[in-house]
mmCIF file of C-alpha atoms in Angstrom:
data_model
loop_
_atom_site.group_PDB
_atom_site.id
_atom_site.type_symbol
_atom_site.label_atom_id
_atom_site.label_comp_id
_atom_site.label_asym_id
_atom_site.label_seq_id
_atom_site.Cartn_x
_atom_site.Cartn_y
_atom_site.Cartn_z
ATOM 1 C CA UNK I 1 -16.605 -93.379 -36.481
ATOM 2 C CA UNK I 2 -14.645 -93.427 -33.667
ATOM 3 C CA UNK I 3 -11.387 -91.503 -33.312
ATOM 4 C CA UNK I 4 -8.320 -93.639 -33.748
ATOM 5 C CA UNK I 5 -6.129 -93.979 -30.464
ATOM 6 C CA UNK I 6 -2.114 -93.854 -30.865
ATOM 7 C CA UNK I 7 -0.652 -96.273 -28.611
ATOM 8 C CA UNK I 8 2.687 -94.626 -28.956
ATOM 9 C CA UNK I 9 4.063 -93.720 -25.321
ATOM 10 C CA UNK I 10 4.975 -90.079 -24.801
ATOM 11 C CA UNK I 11 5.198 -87.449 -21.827
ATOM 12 C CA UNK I 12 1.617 -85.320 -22.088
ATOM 13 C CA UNK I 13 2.329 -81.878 -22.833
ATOM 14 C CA UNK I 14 1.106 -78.988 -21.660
ATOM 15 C CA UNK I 15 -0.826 -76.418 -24.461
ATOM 16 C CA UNK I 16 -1.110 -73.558 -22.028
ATOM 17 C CA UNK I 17 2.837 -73.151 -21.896
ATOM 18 C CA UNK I 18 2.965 -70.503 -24.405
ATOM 19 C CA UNK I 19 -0.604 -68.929 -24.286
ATOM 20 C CA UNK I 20 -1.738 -66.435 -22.432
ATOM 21 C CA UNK I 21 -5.143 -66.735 -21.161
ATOM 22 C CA UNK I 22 -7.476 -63.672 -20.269
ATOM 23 C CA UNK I 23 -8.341 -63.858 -17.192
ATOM 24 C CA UNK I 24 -12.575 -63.605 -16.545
ATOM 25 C CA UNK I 25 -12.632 -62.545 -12.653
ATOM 26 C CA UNK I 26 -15.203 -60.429 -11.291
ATOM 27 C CA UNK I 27 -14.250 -57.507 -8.712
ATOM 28 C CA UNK I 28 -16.804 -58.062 -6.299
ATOM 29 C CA UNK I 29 -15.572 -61.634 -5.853
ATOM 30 C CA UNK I 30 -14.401 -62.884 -2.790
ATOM 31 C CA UNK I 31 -12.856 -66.350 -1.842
ATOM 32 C CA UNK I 32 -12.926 -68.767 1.236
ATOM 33 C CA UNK I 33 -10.712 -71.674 1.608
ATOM 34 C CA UNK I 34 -11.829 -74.585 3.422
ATOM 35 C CA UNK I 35 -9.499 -76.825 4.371
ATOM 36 C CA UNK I 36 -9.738 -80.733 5.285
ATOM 37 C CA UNK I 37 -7.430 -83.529 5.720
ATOM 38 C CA UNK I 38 -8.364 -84.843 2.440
ATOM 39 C CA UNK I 39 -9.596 -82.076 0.458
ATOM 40 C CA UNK I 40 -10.096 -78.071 -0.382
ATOM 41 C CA UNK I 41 -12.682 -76.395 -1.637
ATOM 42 C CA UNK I 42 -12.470 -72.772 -2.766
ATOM 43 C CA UNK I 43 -15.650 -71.278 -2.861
ATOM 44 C CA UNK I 44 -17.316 -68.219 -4.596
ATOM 45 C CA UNK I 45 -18.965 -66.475 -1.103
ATOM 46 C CA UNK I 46 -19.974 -63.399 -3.230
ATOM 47 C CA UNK I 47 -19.977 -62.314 -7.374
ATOM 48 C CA UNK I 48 -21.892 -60.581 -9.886
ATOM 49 C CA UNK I 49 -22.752 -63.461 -11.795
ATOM 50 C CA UNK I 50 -22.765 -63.278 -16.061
ATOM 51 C CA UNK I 51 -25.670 -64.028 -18.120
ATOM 52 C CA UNK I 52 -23.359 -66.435 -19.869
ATOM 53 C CA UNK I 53 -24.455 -69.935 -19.968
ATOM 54 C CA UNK I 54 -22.587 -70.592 -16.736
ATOM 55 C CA UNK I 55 -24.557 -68.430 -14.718
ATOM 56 C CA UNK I 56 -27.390 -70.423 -14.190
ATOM 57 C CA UNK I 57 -25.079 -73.560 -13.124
ATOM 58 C CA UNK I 58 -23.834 -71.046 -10.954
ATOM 59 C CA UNK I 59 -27.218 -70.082 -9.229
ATOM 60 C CA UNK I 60 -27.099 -73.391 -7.822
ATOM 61 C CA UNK I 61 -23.530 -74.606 -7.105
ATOM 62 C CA UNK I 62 -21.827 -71.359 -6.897
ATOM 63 C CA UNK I 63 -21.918 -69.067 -3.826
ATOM 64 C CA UNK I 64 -22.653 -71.969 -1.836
ATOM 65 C CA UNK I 65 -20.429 -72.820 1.521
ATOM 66 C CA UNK I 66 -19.791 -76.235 1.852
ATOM 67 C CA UNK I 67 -19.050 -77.542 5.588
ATOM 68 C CA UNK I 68 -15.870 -79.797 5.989
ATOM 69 C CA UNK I 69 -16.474 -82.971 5.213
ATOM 70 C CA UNK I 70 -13.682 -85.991 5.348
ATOM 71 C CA UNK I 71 -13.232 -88.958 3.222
ATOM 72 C CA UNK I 72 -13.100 -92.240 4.977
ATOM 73 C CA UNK I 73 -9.716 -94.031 4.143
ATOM 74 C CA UNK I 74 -11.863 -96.990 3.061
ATOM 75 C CA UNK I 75 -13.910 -94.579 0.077
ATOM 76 C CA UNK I 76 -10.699 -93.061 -0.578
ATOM 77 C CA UNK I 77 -8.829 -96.329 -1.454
ATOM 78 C CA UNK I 78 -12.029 -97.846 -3.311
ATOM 79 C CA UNK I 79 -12.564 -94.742 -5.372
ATOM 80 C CA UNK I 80 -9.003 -94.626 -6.740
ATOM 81 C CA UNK I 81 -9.017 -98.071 -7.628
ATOM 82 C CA UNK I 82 -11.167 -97.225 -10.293
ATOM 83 C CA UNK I 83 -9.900 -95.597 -13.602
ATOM 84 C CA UNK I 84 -11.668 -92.376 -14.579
ATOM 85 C CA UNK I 85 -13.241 -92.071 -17.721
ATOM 86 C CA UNK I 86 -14.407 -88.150 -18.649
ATOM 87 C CA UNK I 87 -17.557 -87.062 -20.850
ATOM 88 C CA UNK I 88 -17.091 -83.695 -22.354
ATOM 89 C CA UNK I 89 -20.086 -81.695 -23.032
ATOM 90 C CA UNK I 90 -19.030 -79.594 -25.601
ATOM 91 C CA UNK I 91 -21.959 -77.338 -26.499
ATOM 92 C CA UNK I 92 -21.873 -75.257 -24.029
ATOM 93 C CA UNK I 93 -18.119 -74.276 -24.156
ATOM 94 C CA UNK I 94 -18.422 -72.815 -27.099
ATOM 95 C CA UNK I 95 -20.841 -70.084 -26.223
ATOM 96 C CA UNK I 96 -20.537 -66.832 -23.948
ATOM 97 C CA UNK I 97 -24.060 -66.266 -23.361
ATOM 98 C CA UNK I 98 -26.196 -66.755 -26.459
ATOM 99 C CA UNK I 99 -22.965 -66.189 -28.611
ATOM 100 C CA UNK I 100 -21.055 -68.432 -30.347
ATOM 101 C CA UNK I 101 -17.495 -68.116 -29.609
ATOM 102 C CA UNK I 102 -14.157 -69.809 -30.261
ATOM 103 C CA UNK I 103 -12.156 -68.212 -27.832
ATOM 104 C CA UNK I 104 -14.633 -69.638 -25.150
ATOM 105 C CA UNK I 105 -13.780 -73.139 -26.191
ATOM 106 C CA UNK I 106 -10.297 -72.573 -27.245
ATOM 107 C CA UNK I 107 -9.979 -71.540 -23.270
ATOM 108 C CA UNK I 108 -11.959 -74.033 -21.279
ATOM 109 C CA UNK I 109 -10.489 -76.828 -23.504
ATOM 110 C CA UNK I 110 -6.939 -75.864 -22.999
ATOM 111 C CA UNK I 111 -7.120 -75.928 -19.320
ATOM 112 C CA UNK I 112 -9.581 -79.415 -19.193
ATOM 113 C CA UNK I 113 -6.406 -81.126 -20.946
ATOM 114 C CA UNK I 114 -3.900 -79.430 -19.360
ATOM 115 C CA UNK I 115 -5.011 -79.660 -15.935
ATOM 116 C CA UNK I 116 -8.002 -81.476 -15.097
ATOM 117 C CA UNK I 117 -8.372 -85.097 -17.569
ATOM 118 C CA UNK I 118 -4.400 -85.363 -18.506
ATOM 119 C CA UNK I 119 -3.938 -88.619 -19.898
ATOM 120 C CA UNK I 120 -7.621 -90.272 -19.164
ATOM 121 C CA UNK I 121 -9.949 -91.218 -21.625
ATOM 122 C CA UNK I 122 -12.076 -87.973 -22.790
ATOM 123 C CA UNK I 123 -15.093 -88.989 -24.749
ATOM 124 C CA UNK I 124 -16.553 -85.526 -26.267
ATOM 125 C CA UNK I 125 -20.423 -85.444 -26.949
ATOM 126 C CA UNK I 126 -22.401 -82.853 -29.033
ATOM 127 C CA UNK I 127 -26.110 -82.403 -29.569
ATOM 128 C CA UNK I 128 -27.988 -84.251 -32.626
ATOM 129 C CA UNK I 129 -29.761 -82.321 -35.002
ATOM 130 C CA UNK I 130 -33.292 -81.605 -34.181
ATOM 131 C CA UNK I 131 -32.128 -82.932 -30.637
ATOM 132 C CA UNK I 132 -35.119 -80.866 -28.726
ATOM 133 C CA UNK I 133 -37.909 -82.091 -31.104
ATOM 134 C CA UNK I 134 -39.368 -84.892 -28.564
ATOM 135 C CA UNK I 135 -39.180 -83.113 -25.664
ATOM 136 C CA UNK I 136 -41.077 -79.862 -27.736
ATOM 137 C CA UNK I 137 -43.534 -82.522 -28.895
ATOM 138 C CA UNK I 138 -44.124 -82.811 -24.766
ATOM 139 C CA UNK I 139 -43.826 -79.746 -24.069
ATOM 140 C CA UNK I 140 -44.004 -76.388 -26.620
ATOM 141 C CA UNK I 141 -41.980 -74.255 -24.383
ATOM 142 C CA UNK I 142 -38.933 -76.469 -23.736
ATOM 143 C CA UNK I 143 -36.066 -74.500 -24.428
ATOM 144 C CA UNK I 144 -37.948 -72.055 -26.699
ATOM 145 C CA UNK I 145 -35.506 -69.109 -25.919
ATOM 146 C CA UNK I 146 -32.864 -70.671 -27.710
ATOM 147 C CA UNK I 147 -35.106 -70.670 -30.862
ATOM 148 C CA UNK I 148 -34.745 -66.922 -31.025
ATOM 149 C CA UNK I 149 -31.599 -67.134 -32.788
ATOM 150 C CA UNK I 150 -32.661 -68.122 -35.392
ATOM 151 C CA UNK I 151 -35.891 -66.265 -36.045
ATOM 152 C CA UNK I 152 -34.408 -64.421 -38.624
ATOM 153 C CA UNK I 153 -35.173 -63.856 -42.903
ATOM 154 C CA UNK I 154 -34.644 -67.458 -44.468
ATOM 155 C CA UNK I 155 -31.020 -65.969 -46.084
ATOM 156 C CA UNK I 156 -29.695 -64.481 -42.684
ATOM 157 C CA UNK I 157 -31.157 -68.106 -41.412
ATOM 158 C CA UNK I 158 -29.411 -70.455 -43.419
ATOM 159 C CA UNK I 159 -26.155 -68.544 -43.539
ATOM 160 C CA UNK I 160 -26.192 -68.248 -39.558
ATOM 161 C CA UNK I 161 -26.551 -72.360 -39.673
ATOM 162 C CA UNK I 162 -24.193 -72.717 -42.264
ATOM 163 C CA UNK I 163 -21.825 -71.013 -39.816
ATOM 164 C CA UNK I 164 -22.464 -72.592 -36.987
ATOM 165 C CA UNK I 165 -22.152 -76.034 -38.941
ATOM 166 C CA UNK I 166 -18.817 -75.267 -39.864
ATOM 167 C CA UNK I 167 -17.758 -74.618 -36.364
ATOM 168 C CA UNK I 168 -18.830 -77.425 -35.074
ATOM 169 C CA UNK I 169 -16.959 -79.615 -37.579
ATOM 170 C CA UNK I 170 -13.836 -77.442 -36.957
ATOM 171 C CA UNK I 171 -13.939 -77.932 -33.222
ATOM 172 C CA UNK I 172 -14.599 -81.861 -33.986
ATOM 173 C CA UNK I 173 -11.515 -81.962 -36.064
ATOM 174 C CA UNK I 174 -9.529 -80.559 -32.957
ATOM 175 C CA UNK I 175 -11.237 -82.707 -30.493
ATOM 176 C CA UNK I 176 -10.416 -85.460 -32.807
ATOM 177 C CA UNK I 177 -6.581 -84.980 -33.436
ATOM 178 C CA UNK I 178 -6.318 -84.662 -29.719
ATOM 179 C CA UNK I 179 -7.455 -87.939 -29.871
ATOM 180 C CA UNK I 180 -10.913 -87.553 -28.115
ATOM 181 C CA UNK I 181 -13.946 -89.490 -29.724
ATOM 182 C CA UNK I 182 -16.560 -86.831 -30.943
ATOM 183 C CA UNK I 183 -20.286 -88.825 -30.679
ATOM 184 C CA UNK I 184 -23.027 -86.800 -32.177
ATOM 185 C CA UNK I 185 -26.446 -88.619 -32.734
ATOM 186 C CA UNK I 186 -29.101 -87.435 -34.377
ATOM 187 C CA UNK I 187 -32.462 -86.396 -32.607
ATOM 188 C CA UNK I 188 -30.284 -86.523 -29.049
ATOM 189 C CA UNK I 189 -29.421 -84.127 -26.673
ATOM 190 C CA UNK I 190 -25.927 -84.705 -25.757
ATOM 191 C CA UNK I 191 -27.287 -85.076 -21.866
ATOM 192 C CA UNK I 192 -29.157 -87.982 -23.076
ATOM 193 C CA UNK I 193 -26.084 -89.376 -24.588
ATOM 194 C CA UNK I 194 -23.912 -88.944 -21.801
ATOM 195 C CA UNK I 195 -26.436 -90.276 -19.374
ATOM 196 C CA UNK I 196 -26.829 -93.986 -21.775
ATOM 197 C CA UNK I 197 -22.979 -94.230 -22.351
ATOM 198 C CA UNK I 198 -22.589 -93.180 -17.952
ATOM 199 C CA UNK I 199 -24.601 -96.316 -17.489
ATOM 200 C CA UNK I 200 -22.177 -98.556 -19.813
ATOM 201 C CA UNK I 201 -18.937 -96.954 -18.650
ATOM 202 C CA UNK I 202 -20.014 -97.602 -14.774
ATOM 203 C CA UNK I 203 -20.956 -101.023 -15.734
ATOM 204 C CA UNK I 204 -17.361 -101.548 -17.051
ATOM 205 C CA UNK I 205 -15.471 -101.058 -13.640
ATOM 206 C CA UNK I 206 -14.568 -96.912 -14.303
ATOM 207 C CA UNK I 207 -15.599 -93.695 -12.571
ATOM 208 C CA UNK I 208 -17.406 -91.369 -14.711
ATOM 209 C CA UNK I 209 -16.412 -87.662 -14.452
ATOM 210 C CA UNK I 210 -18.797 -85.231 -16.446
ATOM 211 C CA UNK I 211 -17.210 -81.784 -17.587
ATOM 212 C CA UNK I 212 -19.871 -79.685 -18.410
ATOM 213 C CA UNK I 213 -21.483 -76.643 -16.101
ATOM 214 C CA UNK I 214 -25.393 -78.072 -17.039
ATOM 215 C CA UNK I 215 -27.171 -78.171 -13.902
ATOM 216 C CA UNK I 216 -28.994 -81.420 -15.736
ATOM 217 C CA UNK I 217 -26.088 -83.535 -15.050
ATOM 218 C CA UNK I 218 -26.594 -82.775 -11.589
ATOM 219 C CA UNK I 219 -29.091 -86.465 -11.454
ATOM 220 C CA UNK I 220 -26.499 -88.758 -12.499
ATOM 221 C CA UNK I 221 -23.977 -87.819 -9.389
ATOM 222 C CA UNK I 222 -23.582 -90.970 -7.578
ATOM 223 C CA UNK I 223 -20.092 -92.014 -5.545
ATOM 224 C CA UNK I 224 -18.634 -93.271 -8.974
ATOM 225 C CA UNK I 225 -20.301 -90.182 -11.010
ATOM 226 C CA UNK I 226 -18.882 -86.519 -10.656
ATOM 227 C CA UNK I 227 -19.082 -83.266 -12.121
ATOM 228 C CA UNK I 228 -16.523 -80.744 -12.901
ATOM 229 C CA UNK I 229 -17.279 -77.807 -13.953
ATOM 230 C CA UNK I 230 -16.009 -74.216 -15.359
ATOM 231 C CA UNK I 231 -15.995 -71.692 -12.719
ATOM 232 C CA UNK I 232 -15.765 -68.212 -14.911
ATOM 233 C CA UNK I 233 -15.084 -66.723 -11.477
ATOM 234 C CA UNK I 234 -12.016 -68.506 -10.253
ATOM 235 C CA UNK I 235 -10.814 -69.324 -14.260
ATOM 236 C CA UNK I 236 -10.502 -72.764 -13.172
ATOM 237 C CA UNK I 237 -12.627 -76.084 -13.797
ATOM 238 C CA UNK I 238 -13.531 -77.183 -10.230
ATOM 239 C CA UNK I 239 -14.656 -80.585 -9.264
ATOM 240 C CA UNK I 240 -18.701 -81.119 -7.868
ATOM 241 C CA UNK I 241 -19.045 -84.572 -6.263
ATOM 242 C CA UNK I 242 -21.986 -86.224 -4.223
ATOM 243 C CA UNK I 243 -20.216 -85.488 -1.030
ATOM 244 C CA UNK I 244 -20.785 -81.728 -2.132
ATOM 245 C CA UNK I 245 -24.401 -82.226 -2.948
ATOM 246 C CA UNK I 246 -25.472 -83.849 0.023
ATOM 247 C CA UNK I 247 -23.700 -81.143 2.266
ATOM 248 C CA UNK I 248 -25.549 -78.625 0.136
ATOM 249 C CA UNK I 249 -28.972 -79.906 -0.341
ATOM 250 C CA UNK I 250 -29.117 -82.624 2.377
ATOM 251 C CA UNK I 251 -31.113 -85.056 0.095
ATOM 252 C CA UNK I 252 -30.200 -87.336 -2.651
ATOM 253 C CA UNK I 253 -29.898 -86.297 -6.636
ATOM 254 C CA UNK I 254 -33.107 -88.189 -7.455
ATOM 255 C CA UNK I 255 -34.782 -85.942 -4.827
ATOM 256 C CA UNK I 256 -33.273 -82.564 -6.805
ATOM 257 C CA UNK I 257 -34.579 -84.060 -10.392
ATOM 258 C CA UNK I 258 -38.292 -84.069 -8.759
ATOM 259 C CA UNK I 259 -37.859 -80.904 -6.881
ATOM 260 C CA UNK I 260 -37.264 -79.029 -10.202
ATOM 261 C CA UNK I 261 -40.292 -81.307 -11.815
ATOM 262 C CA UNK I 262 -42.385 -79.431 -9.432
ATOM 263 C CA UNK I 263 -41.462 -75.989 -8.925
ATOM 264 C CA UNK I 264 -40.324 -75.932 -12.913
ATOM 265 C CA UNK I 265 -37.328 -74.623 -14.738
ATOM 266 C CA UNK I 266 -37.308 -70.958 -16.121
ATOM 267 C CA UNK I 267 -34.326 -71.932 -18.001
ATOM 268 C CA UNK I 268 -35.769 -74.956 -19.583
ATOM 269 C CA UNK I 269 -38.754 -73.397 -20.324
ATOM 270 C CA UNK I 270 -40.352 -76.014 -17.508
ATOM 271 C CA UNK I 271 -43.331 -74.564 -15.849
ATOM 272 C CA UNK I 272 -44.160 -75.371 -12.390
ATOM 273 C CA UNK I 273 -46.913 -76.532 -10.389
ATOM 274 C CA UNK I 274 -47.210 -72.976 -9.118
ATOM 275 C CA UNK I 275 -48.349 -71.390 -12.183
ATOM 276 C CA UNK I 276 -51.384 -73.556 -11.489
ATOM 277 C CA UNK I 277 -52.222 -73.273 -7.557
ATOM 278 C CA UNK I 278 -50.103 -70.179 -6.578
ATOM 279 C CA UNK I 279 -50.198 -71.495 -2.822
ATOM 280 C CA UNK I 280 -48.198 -74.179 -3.586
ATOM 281 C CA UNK I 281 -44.386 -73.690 -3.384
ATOM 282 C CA UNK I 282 -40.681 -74.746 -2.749
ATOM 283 C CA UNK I 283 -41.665 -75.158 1.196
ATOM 284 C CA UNK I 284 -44.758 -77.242 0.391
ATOM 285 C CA UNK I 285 -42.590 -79.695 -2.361
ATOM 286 C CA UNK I 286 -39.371 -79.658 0.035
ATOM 287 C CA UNK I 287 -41.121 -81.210 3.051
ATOM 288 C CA UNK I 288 -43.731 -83.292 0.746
ATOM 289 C CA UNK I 289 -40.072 -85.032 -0.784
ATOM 290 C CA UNK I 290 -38.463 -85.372 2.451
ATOM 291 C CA UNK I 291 -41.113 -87.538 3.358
ATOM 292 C CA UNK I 292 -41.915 -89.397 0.206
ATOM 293 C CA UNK I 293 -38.638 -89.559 -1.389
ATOM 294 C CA UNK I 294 -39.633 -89.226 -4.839
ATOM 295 C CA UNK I 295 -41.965 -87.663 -7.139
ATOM 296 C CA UNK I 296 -43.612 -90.737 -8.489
ATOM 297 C CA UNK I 297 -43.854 -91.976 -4.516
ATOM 298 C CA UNK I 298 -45.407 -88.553 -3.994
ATOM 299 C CA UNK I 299 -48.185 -88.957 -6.723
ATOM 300 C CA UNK I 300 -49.022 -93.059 -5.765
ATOM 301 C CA UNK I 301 -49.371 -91.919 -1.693
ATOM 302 C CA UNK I 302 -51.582 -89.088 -3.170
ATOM 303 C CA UNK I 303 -53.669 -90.962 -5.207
ATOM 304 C CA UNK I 304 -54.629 -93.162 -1.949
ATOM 305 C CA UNK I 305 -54.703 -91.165 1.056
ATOM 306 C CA UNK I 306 -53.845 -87.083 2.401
ATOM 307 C CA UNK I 307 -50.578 -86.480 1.916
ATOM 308 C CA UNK I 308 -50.808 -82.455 2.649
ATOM 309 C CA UNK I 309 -53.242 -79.842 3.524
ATOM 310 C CA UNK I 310 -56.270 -79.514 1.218
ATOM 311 C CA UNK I 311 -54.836 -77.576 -1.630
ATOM 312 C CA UNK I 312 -50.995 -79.784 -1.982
ATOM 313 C CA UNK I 313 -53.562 -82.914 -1.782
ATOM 314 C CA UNK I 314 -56.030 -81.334 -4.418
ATOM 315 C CA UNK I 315 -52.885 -79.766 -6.740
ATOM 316 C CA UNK I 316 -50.956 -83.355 -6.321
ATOM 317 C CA UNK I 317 -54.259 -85.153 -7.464
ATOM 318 C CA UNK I 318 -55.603 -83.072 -10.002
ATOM 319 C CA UNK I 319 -52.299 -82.347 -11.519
ATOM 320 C CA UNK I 320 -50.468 -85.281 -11.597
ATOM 321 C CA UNK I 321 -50.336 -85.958 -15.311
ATOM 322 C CA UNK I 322 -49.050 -82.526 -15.161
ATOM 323 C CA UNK I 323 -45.921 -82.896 -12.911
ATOM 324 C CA UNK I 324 -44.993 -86.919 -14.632
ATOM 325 C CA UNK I 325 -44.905 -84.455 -18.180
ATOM 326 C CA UNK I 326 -42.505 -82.260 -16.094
ATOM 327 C CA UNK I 327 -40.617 -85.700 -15.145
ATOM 328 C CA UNK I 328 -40.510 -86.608 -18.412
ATOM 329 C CA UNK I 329 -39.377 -83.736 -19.983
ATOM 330 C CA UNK I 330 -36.501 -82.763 -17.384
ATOM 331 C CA UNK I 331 -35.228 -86.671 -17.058
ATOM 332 C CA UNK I 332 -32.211 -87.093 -18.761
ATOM 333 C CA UNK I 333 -32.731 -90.599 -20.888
ATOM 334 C CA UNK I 334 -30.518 -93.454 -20.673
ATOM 335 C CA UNK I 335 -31.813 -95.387 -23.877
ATOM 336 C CA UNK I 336 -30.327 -93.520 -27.000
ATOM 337 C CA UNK I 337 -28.909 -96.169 -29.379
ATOM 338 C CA UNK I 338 -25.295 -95.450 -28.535
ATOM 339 C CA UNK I 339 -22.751 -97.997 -27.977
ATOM 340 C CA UNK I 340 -19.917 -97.678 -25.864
ATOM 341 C CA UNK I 341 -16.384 -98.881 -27.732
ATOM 342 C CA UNK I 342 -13.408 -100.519 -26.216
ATOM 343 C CA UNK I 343 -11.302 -97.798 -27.877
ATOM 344 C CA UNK I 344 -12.996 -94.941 -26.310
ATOM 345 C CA UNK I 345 -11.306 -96.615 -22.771
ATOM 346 C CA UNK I 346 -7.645 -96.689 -23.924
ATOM 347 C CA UNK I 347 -5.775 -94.041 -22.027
ATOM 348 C CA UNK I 348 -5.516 -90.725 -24.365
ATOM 349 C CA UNK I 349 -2.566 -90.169 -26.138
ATOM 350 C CA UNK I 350 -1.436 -85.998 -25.690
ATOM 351 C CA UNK I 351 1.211 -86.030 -27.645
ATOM 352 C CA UNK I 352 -0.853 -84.021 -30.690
ATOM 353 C CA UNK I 353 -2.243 -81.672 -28.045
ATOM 354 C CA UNK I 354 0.361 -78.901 -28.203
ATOM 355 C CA UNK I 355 0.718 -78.363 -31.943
ATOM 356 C CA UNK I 356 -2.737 -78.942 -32.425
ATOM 357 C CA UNK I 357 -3.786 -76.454 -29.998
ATOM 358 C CA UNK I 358 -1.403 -73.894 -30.661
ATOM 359 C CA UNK I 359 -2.310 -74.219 -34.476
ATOM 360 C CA UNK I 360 -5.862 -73.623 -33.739
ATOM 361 C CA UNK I 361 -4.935 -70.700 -31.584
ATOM 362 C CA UNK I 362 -3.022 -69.444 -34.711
ATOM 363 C CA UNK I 363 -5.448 -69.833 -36.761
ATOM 364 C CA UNK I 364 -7.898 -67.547 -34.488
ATOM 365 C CA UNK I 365 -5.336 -64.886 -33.697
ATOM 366 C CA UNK I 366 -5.424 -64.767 -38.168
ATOM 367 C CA UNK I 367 -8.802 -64.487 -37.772
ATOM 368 C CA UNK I 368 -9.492 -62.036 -35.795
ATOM 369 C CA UNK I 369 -6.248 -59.476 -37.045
ATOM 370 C CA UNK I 370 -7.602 -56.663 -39.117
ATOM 371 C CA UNK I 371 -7.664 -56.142 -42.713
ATOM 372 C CA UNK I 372 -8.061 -53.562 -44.764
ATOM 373 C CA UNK I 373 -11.424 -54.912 -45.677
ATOM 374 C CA UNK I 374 -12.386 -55.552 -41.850
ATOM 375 C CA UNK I 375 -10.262 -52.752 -40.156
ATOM 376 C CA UNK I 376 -13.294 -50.054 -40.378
ATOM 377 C CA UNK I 377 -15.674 -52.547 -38.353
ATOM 378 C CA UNK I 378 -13.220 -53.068 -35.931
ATOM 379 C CA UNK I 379 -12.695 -49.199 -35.571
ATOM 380 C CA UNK I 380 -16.211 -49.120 -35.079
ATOM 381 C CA UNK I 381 -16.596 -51.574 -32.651
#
């Protein structure tokens, strides 16, 4: 059910007031500011990135340079016309690393209201149960890491679910008094979600602005789609937009999303074509995609006439049921049953964020206080 949306006016309030954040900077970080007539980007030039599940966003966005790149008045105007809409991918913020952690959210959440969405409409989307079963059914390997936590005795199993379960629900029944819709459908990933409901929102007039740092999101950016993401370096969420990903890759998204389908995903689990004919790598499937556009363009040209040298023609032939599983697997879908409601669009109401917020920070500060029956672990470390 769909959270219900106060239409009560108010001034939005600001949870971070009386909280002190910790700060996550690195020492060997170093910034450069770039600055246009229409925007600045700070960038992270060097850092010792975490194994935390930002670090592999990072491995492609961060440390990156971007040259300085105007607006035209004419994109500027257009794009403001348009109301935002945001999609929060929650999953993610509630880890550090493999680790489930409230504090994570607790922080990234605090400064996504306070600073970055405000008073727009924030839809927040989780994973479905079993959400990785058709892609497995594809392909074994997809995301089989992740399947290590819970490879544990059946009790130590079920109480570890039982846990996470009932922080999920308690992070839904923030999201939800903040007055942020919480979808969740079963058997979907929430990237499949986001990627139906971008469609619908788009097709309703609004700009779409994705917070979540999962480099998967990366194939919807678009001049009305945009990413922000959590940058653990600069403790800020900074914005990623197609003017960004052009200057840094110099092709289109669709051209990144069959890249990846060909050189694989380690993170995913996503093998690539190289595992298969070792001469064939990111050179070879850079300047094959330059010229083709596409992966599916790739295979048809293939199929027909010499696209390459001898092995790229043989691997692209021989292996092309191979690289349209890859396709499959690493497309985000945009055909989950999910409907997008008029409610969802109403401008959010903030005035529940502060007490809220601060209530749930109480209620980790109690948590984490020790007891007389916890004090010797915490001793212990």
């Amino acid at each position: 059910m769909p959270a219900s949306i106060s239409l009560m006016l108010c001034l939005p309030a600001n949870p971070l007031l009386s909280i002190s954040n910790t700060k996550l900077r690195s020492k060997t970080t170093k910034f450069i500011t770039l600055k246009t007539n229409t925007w600045k980007i700070r960038a992270v030039i060097e850092s010792s990135f975490s194994s935390s599940v930002f670090g592999s966003f990072h491995q492609t966005v961060g440390g990156q340079v971007l040259p300085e790149r105007g607006c035209s008045e004419k994109d500027i105007v257009k794009s403001k016309n348009k109301k935002r809409v945001f999609f929060l991918d929650v999953n993610p913020l509630r880890y550090v690393g493999s680790k489930p952690s409230f504090q994570s959210f607790r922080h990234w959440v605090s400064l996504f209201f306070s600073q970055v969405s405000l008073t727009d409409p924030v839809i927040a989307v989780f994973d479905g149960e079993k959400c990785n079963e058709r892609r497995r059914q594809l392909l074994p390997s997809y995301k089989a890491h992740r399947r290590k936590f819970f490879r544990q005795p059946t009790t130590s199993r079920k109480f570890v679910r039982s846990q996470v379960g009932r922080s999920q629900q308690l992070i839904m029944d923030v999201l939800r008094k903040c007055n942020v819709p919480v979808i969740k459908i079963e058997g979907n990933e929430a990237d499949d979600v986001v990627a139906t409901l971008v469609e619908q929102v788009l097709q309703r007039g609004y700009r779409v602005v994705i917070a979540s740092p999962d480099k998967d999101f990366k194939q919807l950016i678009s001049e009305n789609v945009q990413i922000v993401l959590p940058l653990v370096e600069l403790d800020r969420w900074s914005f990623y937009t197609l003017k960004h990903y052009v200057a840094q890759y110099n092709c289109d998204p669709h051209s990144d999303l069959s890249l990846r389908c060909i050189m694989g995903d380690e993170v995913d689990g996503v093998p690539g074509i190289q595992h298969l004919v070792p001469g064939f790598g990111r050179k070879t499937a850079l300047k094959l995609l330059k010229k083709h556009g596409s992966l599916e363009n790739l295979l048809n040209a293939a199929a027909v006439r010499t696209v390459g040298r001898q092995y790229a023609q043989e691997a692209l032939t021989k292996h092309a049921d191979y690289l349209r599983r890859n396709y499959e697997v690493l497309a985000l879908r945009r055909d989950v049953d999910v409907h997008l409601q008029e409610e969802w669009l109403v401008e959010r109401d903030t005035c529940n964020d502060s007490s809220v917020l601060s209530k749930f920070f109480r209620s980790l500060e109690d948590t984490n206080k020790p007891t007389p029956e916890n004090r010797s672990s915490f001793s212990n470390g």
